[in-house]
Amino acid sequence: MLQVSRSDRADLVGGMVLVAIGALWSWEAGGYGYLGEEGRLAAGTLPALAGAVLALCGVAVCLSALLRARTSGRGATREEPAGKEESGESPRPPMDARLRRVLLLCGLLVCLLTAPLLGFTVSFALLTFFVVKVLEGRGLLLAVGCAGAIFGFGYLIFETLLQVPLP
């Protein structure tokens, strides 16, 4: 039987949540259409692709966790954090890592829900700011710069060059 550690179970759940959010994101983007007039890309193309990539990343996380569980069940050793070997308890990820995962998923959900109100580029730039500043703990200037670059890139590519209005 396949033995799955706590951290692998957490990765499986996280991967499934990413798949669900990505699928929902792609589904909702379909309401905006994929192709506009004259065969141009429509407003739903980028969010649908982003959702599909997010779902594929979730599948990759799930597969990685299952492969780790499968190889650890065959006698392969996996490095575990120090400090739990003597007590016999299975190692748990630190609370800080769990909190970051939850906050990231909440940030993705807020980004998804605010995209129709603020627009995709603005909500994704705000998510970028949140990840860099809050989750990664980087400086304010770097966070604003990354968010501004994401916003500028999205606006330049889709609004200016492709002339595709994003939701």
PDB file of C-alpha atoms in Angstrom:
ATOM      1  CA  MET A   1       0.000   0.000   0.000  1.00  0.00           C
ATOM      2  CA  LEU A   2       1.124   3.532  -0.724  1.00  0.00           C
ATOM      3  CA  GLN A   3       2.279   5.388   2.377  1.00  0.00           C
ATOM      4  CA  VAL A   4       1.800   9.121   2.118  1.00  0.00           C
ATOM      5  CA  SER A   5       3.517  11.433   4.596  1.00  0.00           C
ATOM      6  CA  ARG A   6       1.873  14.524   6.033  1.00  0.00           C
ATOM      7  CA  SER A   7       3.832  16.877   3.820  1.00  0.00           C
ATOM      8  CA  ASP A   8       2.950  14.815   0.739  1.00  0.00           C
ATOM      9  CA  ARG A   9      -0.729  14.875   1.748  1.00  0.00           C
ATOM     10  CA  ALA A  10      -0.510  18.650   2.135  1.00  0.00           C
ATOM     11  CA  ASP A  11       1.033  18.892  -1.333  1.00  0.00           C
ATOM     12  CA  LEU A  12      -1.719  16.679  -2.761  1.00  0.00           C
ATOM     13  CA  VAL A  13      -4.437  18.855  -1.241  1.00  0.00           C
ATOM     14  CA  GLY A  14      -2.686  22.033  -2.356  1.00  0.00           C
ATOM     15  CA  GLY A  15      -2.295  20.654  -5.875  1.00  0.00           C
ATOM     16  CA  MET A  16      -5.970  19.730  -6.026  1.00  0.00           C
ATOM     17  CA  VAL A  17      -6.927  23.218  -4.864  1.00  0.00           C
ATOM     18  CA  LEU A  18      -4.740  24.714  -7.612  1.00  0.00           C
ATOM     19  CA  VAL A  19      -6.417  22.460 -10.174  1.00  0.00           C
ATOM     20  CA  ALA A  20      -9.855  23.531  -8.935  1.00  0.00           C
ATOM     21  CA  ILE A  21      -9.012  27.252  -8.948  1.00  0.00           C
ATOM     22  CA  GLY A  22      -7.384  27.004 -12.383  1.00  0.00           C
ATOM     23  CA  ALA A  23     -10.345  25.124 -13.822  1.00  0.00           C
ATOM     24  CA  LEU A  24     -12.787  27.653 -12.353  1.00  0.00           C
ATOM     25  CA  TRP A  25     -10.686  30.522 -13.658  1.00  0.00           C
ATOM     26  CA  SER A  26     -10.655  29.035 -17.167  1.00  0.00           C
ATOM     27  CA  TRP A  27     -14.376  28.278 -17.024  1.00  0.00           C
ATOM     28  CA  GLU A  28     -15.254  31.829 -15.986  1.00  0.00           C
ATOM     29  CA  ALA A  29     -12.979  33.301 -18.663  1.00  0.00           C
ATOM     30  CA  GLY A  30     -15.025  31.495 -21.308  1.00  0.00           C
ATOM     31  CA  GLY A  31     -17.841  33.973 -20.697  1.00  0.00           C
ATOM     32  CA  TYR A  32     -15.685  36.712 -22.208  1.00  0.00           C
ATOM     33  CA  GLY A  33     -14.972  34.701 -25.352  1.00  0.00           C
ATOM     34  CA  TYR A  34     -11.692  33.483 -26.787  1.00  0.00           C
ATOM     35  CA  LEU A  35     -11.779  34.986 -30.258  1.00  0.00           C
ATOM     36  CA  GLY A  36     -13.101  38.399 -31.127  1.00  0.00           C
ATOM     37  CA  GLU A  37     -13.903  40.070 -34.382  1.00  0.00           C
ATOM     38  CA  GLU A  38     -11.566  39.464 -37.306  1.00  0.00           C
ATOM     39  CA  GLY A  39      -9.996  36.506 -35.500  1.00  0.00           C
ATOM     40  CA  ARG A  40      -8.335  38.646 -32.833  1.00  0.00           C
ATOM     41  CA  LEU A  41      -7.924  37.399 -29.324  1.00  0.00           C
ATOM     42  CA  ALA A  42     -10.811  38.264 -27.037  1.00  0.00           C
ATOM     43  CA  ALA A  43     -10.792  39.261 -23.392  1.00  0.00           C
ATOM     44  CA  GLY A  44     -11.130  35.709 -22.080  1.00  0.00           C
ATOM     45  CA  THR A  45      -8.060  34.300 -23.799  1.00  0.00           C
ATOM     46  CA  LEU A  46      -5.394  35.319 -21.278  1.00  0.00           C
ATOM     47  CA  PRO A  47      -7.404  34.434 -18.154  1.00  0.00           C
ATOM     48  CA  ALA A  48      -8.327  31.072 -19.703  1.00  0.00           C
ATOM     49  CA  LEU A  49      -4.696  30.322 -20.482  1.00  0.00           C
ATOM     50  CA  ALA A  50      -3.583  31.461 -17.017  1.00  0.00           C
ATOM     51  CA  GLY A  51      -6.207  29.201 -15.451  1.00  0.00           C
ATOM     52  CA  ALA A  52      -5.105  26.276 -17.584  1.00  0.00           C
ATOM     53  CA  VAL A  53      -1.455  26.819 -16.621  1.00  0.00           C
ATOM     54  CA  LEU A  54      -2.453  27.050 -12.947  1.00  0.00           C
ATOM     55  CA  ALA A  55      -4.395  23.784 -13.246  1.00  0.00           C
ATOM     56  CA  LEU A  56      -1.430  22.092 -14.963  1.00  0.00           C
ATOM     57  CA  CYS A  57       0.862  23.294 -12.168  1.00  0.00           C
ATOM     58  CA  GLY A  58      -1.563  21.762  -9.672  1.00  0.00           C
ATOM     59  CA  VAL A  59      -1.437  18.457 -11.558  1.00  0.00           C
ATOM     60  CA  ALA A  60       2.374  18.610 -11.476  1.00  0.00           C
ATOM     61  CA  VAL A  61       2.332  19.206  -7.695  1.00  0.00           C
ATOM     62  CA  CYS A  62       0.001  16.219  -7.205  1.00  0.00           C
ATOM     63  CA  LEU A  63       2.110  13.951  -9.415  1.00  0.00           C
ATOM     64  CA  SER A  64       5.285  15.019  -7.637  1.00  0.00           C
ATOM     65  CA  ALA A  65       3.769  14.208  -4.240  1.00  0.00           C
ATOM     66  CA  LEU A  66       2.550  10.815  -5.464  1.00  0.00           C
ATOM     67  CA  LEU A  67       5.954   9.978  -6.935  1.00  0.00           C
ATOM     68  CA  ARG A  68       7.676  10.949  -3.681  1.00  0.00           C
ATOM     69  CA  ALA A  69       5.256   8.758  -1.733  1.00  0.00           C
ATOM     70  CA  ARG A  70       5.800   5.874  -4.127  1.00  0.00           C
ATOM     71  CA  THR A  71       9.596   6.049  -3.957  1.00  0.00           C
ATOM     72  CA  SER A  72       9.613   6.468  -0.173  1.00  0.00           C
ATOM     73  CA  GLY A  73       7.476   3.319   0.108  1.00  0.00           C
ATOM     74  CA  ARG A  74      10.164   1.312  -1.755  1.00  0.00           C
ATOM     75  CA  GLY A  75      12.844   2.015   0.821  1.00  0.00           C
ATOM     76  CA  ALA A  76      14.242   5.190  -0.649  1.00  0.00           C
ATOM     77  CA  THR A  77      15.163   7.669   2.017  1.00  0.00           C
ATOM     78  CA  ARG A  78      13.872  11.179   1.961  1.00  0.00           C
ATOM     79  CA  GLU A  79      15.522  13.962   3.870  1.00  0.00           C
ATOM     80  CA  GLU A  80      13.276  15.154   6.670  1.00  0.00           C
ATOM     81  CA  PRO A  81      13.743  18.210   8.848  1.00  0.00           C
ATOM     82  CA  ALA A  82      15.961  17.597  11.846  1.00  0.00           C
ATOM     83  CA  GLY A  83      14.582  17.471  15.345  1.00  0.00           C
ATOM     84  CA  LYS A  84      11.770  14.902  15.088  1.00  0.00           C
ATOM     85  CA  GLU A  85      13.762  11.682  14.663  1.00  0.00           C
ATOM     86  CA  GLU A  86      14.094  10.811  18.338  1.00  0.00           C
ATOM     87  CA  SER A  87      10.479  11.417  19.324  1.00  0.00           C
ATOM     88  CA  GLY A  88       9.016   9.068  16.702  1.00  0.00           C
ATOM     89  CA  GLU A  89       6.574  11.725  15.469  1.00  0.00           C
ATOM     90  CA  SER A  90       6.217  12.299  11.785  1.00  0.00           C
ATOM     91  CA  PRO A  91       7.692  15.666  10.834  1.00  0.00           C
ATOM     92  CA  ARG A  92       5.245  18.494  10.153  1.00  0.00           C
ATOM     93  CA  PRO A  93       5.875  21.475   7.956  1.00  0.00           C
ATOM     94  CA  PRO A  94       6.445  24.596  10.023  1.00  0.00           C
ATOM     95  CA  MET A  95       3.386  26.703  10.733  1.00  0.00           C
ATOM     96  CA  ASP A  96       4.943  29.549   8.788  1.00  0.00           C
ATOM     97  CA  ALA A  97       4.946  27.480   5.596  1.00  0.00           C
ATOM     98  CA  ARG A  98       1.338  26.431   6.127  1.00  0.00           C
ATOM     99  CA  LEU A  99       0.270  30.005   6.759  1.00  0.00           C
ATOM    100  CA  ARG A 100       2.009  31.091   3.568  1.00  0.00           C
ATOM    101  CA  ARG A 101       0.200  28.410   1.570  1.00  0.00           C
ATOM    102  CA  VAL A 102      -3.160  29.465   2.961  1.00  0.00           C
ATOM    103  CA  LEU A 103      -2.437  33.138   2.325  1.00  0.00           C
ATOM    104  CA  LEU A 104      -1.337  32.391  -1.235  1.00  0.00           C
ATOM    105  CA  LEU A 105      -4.514  30.460  -1.944  1.00  0.00           C
ATOM    106  CA  CYS A 106      -6.564  33.297  -0.419  1.00  0.00           C
ATOM    107  CA  GLY A 107      -4.667  35.788  -2.579  1.00  0.00           C
ATOM    108  CA  LEU A 108      -5.374  33.745  -5.707  1.00  0.00           C
ATOM    109  CA  LEU A 109      -9.042  33.547  -4.811  1.00  0.00           C
ATOM    110  CA  VAL A 110      -9.246  37.312  -4.204  1.00  0.00           C
ATOM    111  CA  CYS A 111      -7.459  37.912  -7.518  1.00  0.00           C
ATOM    112  CA  LEU A 112      -9.965  35.695  -9.290  1.00  0.00           C
ATOM    113  CA  LEU A 113     -12.943  37.373  -7.662  1.00  0.00           C
ATOM    114  CA  THR A 114     -11.748  40.956  -8.185  1.00  0.00           C
ATOM    115  CA  ALA A 115     -10.734  40.504 -11.844  1.00  0.00           C
ATOM    116  CA  PRO A 116     -14.239  41.299 -13.171  1.00  0.00           C
ATOM    117  CA  LEU A 117     -14.386  44.438 -10.985  1.00  0.00           C
ATOM    118  CA  LEU A 118     -10.857  45.842 -11.254  1.00  0.00           C
ATOM    119  CA  GLY A 119      -9.713  44.239 -14.470  1.00  0.00           C
ATOM    120  CA  PHE A 120      -7.324  41.359 -14.925  1.00  0.00           C
ATOM    121  CA  THR A 121      -4.148  43.424 -15.133  1.00  0.00           C
ATOM    122  CA  VAL A 122      -4.917  45.384 -11.956  1.00  0.00           C
ATOM    123  CA  SER A 123      -5.972  42.364  -9.906  1.00  0.00           C
ATOM    124  CA  PHE A 124      -2.964  40.337 -11.070  1.00  0.00           C
ATOM    125  CA  ALA A 125      -0.628  43.255 -10.289  1.00  0.00           C
ATOM    126  CA  LEU A 126      -2.134  43.451  -6.789  1.00  0.00           C
ATOM    127  CA  LEU A 127      -1.593  39.710  -6.356  1.00  0.00           C
ATOM    128  CA  THR A 128       2.020  40.165  -7.431  1.00  0.00           C
ATOM    129  CA  PHE A 129       2.471  42.958  -4.892  1.00  0.00           C
ATOM    130  CA  PHE A 130       0.937  40.760  -2.166  1.00  0.00           C
ATOM    131  CA  VAL A 131       3.203  37.809  -2.976  1.00  0.00           C
ATOM    132  CA  VAL A 132       6.404  39.847  -3.132  1.00  0.00           C
ATOM    133  CA  LYS A 133       5.741  42.093  -0.118  1.00  0.00           C
ATOM    134  CA  VAL A 134       3.746  39.919   2.268  1.00  0.00           C
ATOM    135  CA  LEU A 135       4.610  36.320   1.426  1.00  0.00           C
ATOM    136  CA  GLU A 136       8.232  36.807   0.411  1.00  0.00           C
ATOM    137  CA  GLY A 137       8.920  39.654   2.835  1.00  0.00           C
ATOM    138  CA  ARG A 138      10.749  41.780   0.301  1.00  0.00           C
ATOM    139  CA  GLY A 139      10.967  45.543   0.328  1.00  0.00           C
ATOM    140  CA  LEU A 140       8.211  47.938  -0.648  1.00  0.00           C
ATOM    141  CA  LEU A 141      10.140  49.319  -3.607  1.00  0.00           C
ATOM    142  CA  LEU A 142      10.727  45.851  -5.073  1.00  0.00           C
ATOM    143  CA  ALA A 143       7.083  44.868  -4.546  1.00  0.00           C
ATOM    144  CA  VAL A 144       5.807  48.020  -6.231  1.00  0.00           C
ATOM    145  CA  GLY A 145       8.319  47.556  -9.047  1.00  0.00           C
ATOM    146  CA  CYS A 146       7.295  43.940  -9.691  1.00  0.00           C
ATOM    147  CA  ALA A 147       3.588  44.811  -9.573  1.00  0.00           C
ATOM    148  CA  GLY A 148       4.159  47.773 -11.869  1.00  0.00           C
ATOM    149  CA  ALA A 149       6.135  45.623 -14.307  1.00  0.00           C
ATOM    150  CA  ILE A 150       3.360  43.011 -14.381  1.00  0.00           C
ATOM    151  CA  PHE A 151       0.739  45.699 -14.937  1.00  0.00           C
ATOM    152  CA  GLY A 152       2.825  47.431 -17.616  1.00  0.00           C
ATOM    153  CA  PHE A 153       3.606  44.179 -19.401  1.00  0.00           C
ATOM    154  CA  GLY A 154      -0.044  43.111 -19.414  1.00  0.00           C
ATOM    155  CA  TYR A 155      -1.225  46.507 -20.594  1.00  0.00           C
ATOM    156  CA  LEU A 156       1.474  46.794 -23.271  1.00  0.00           C
ATOM    157  CA  ILE A 157       0.972  43.332 -24.707  1.00  0.00           C
ATOM    158  CA  PHE A 158      -2.801  43.028 -24.601  1.00  0.00           C
ATOM    159  CA  GLU A 159      -4.209  46.542 -24.678  1.00  0.00           C
ATOM    160  CA  THR A 160      -1.609  48.206 -26.894  1.00  0.00           C
ATOM    161  CA  LEU A 161      -0.032  45.612 -29.175  1.00  0.00           C
ATOM    162  CA  LEU A 162      -2.853  43.070 -29.516  1.00  0.00           C
ATOM    163  CA  GLN A 163      -5.640  45.627 -28.945  1.00  0.00           C
ATOM    164  CA  VAL A 164      -7.524  43.102 -26.803  1.00  0.00           C
ATOM    165  CA  PRO A 165      -9.495  44.644 -23.951  1.00  0.00           C
ATOM    166  CA  LEU A 166      -8.987  42.586 -20.831  1.00  0.00           C
ATOM    167  CA  PRO A 167     -11.818  42.136 -18.364  1.00  0.00           C
TER     168      PRO A 167
END
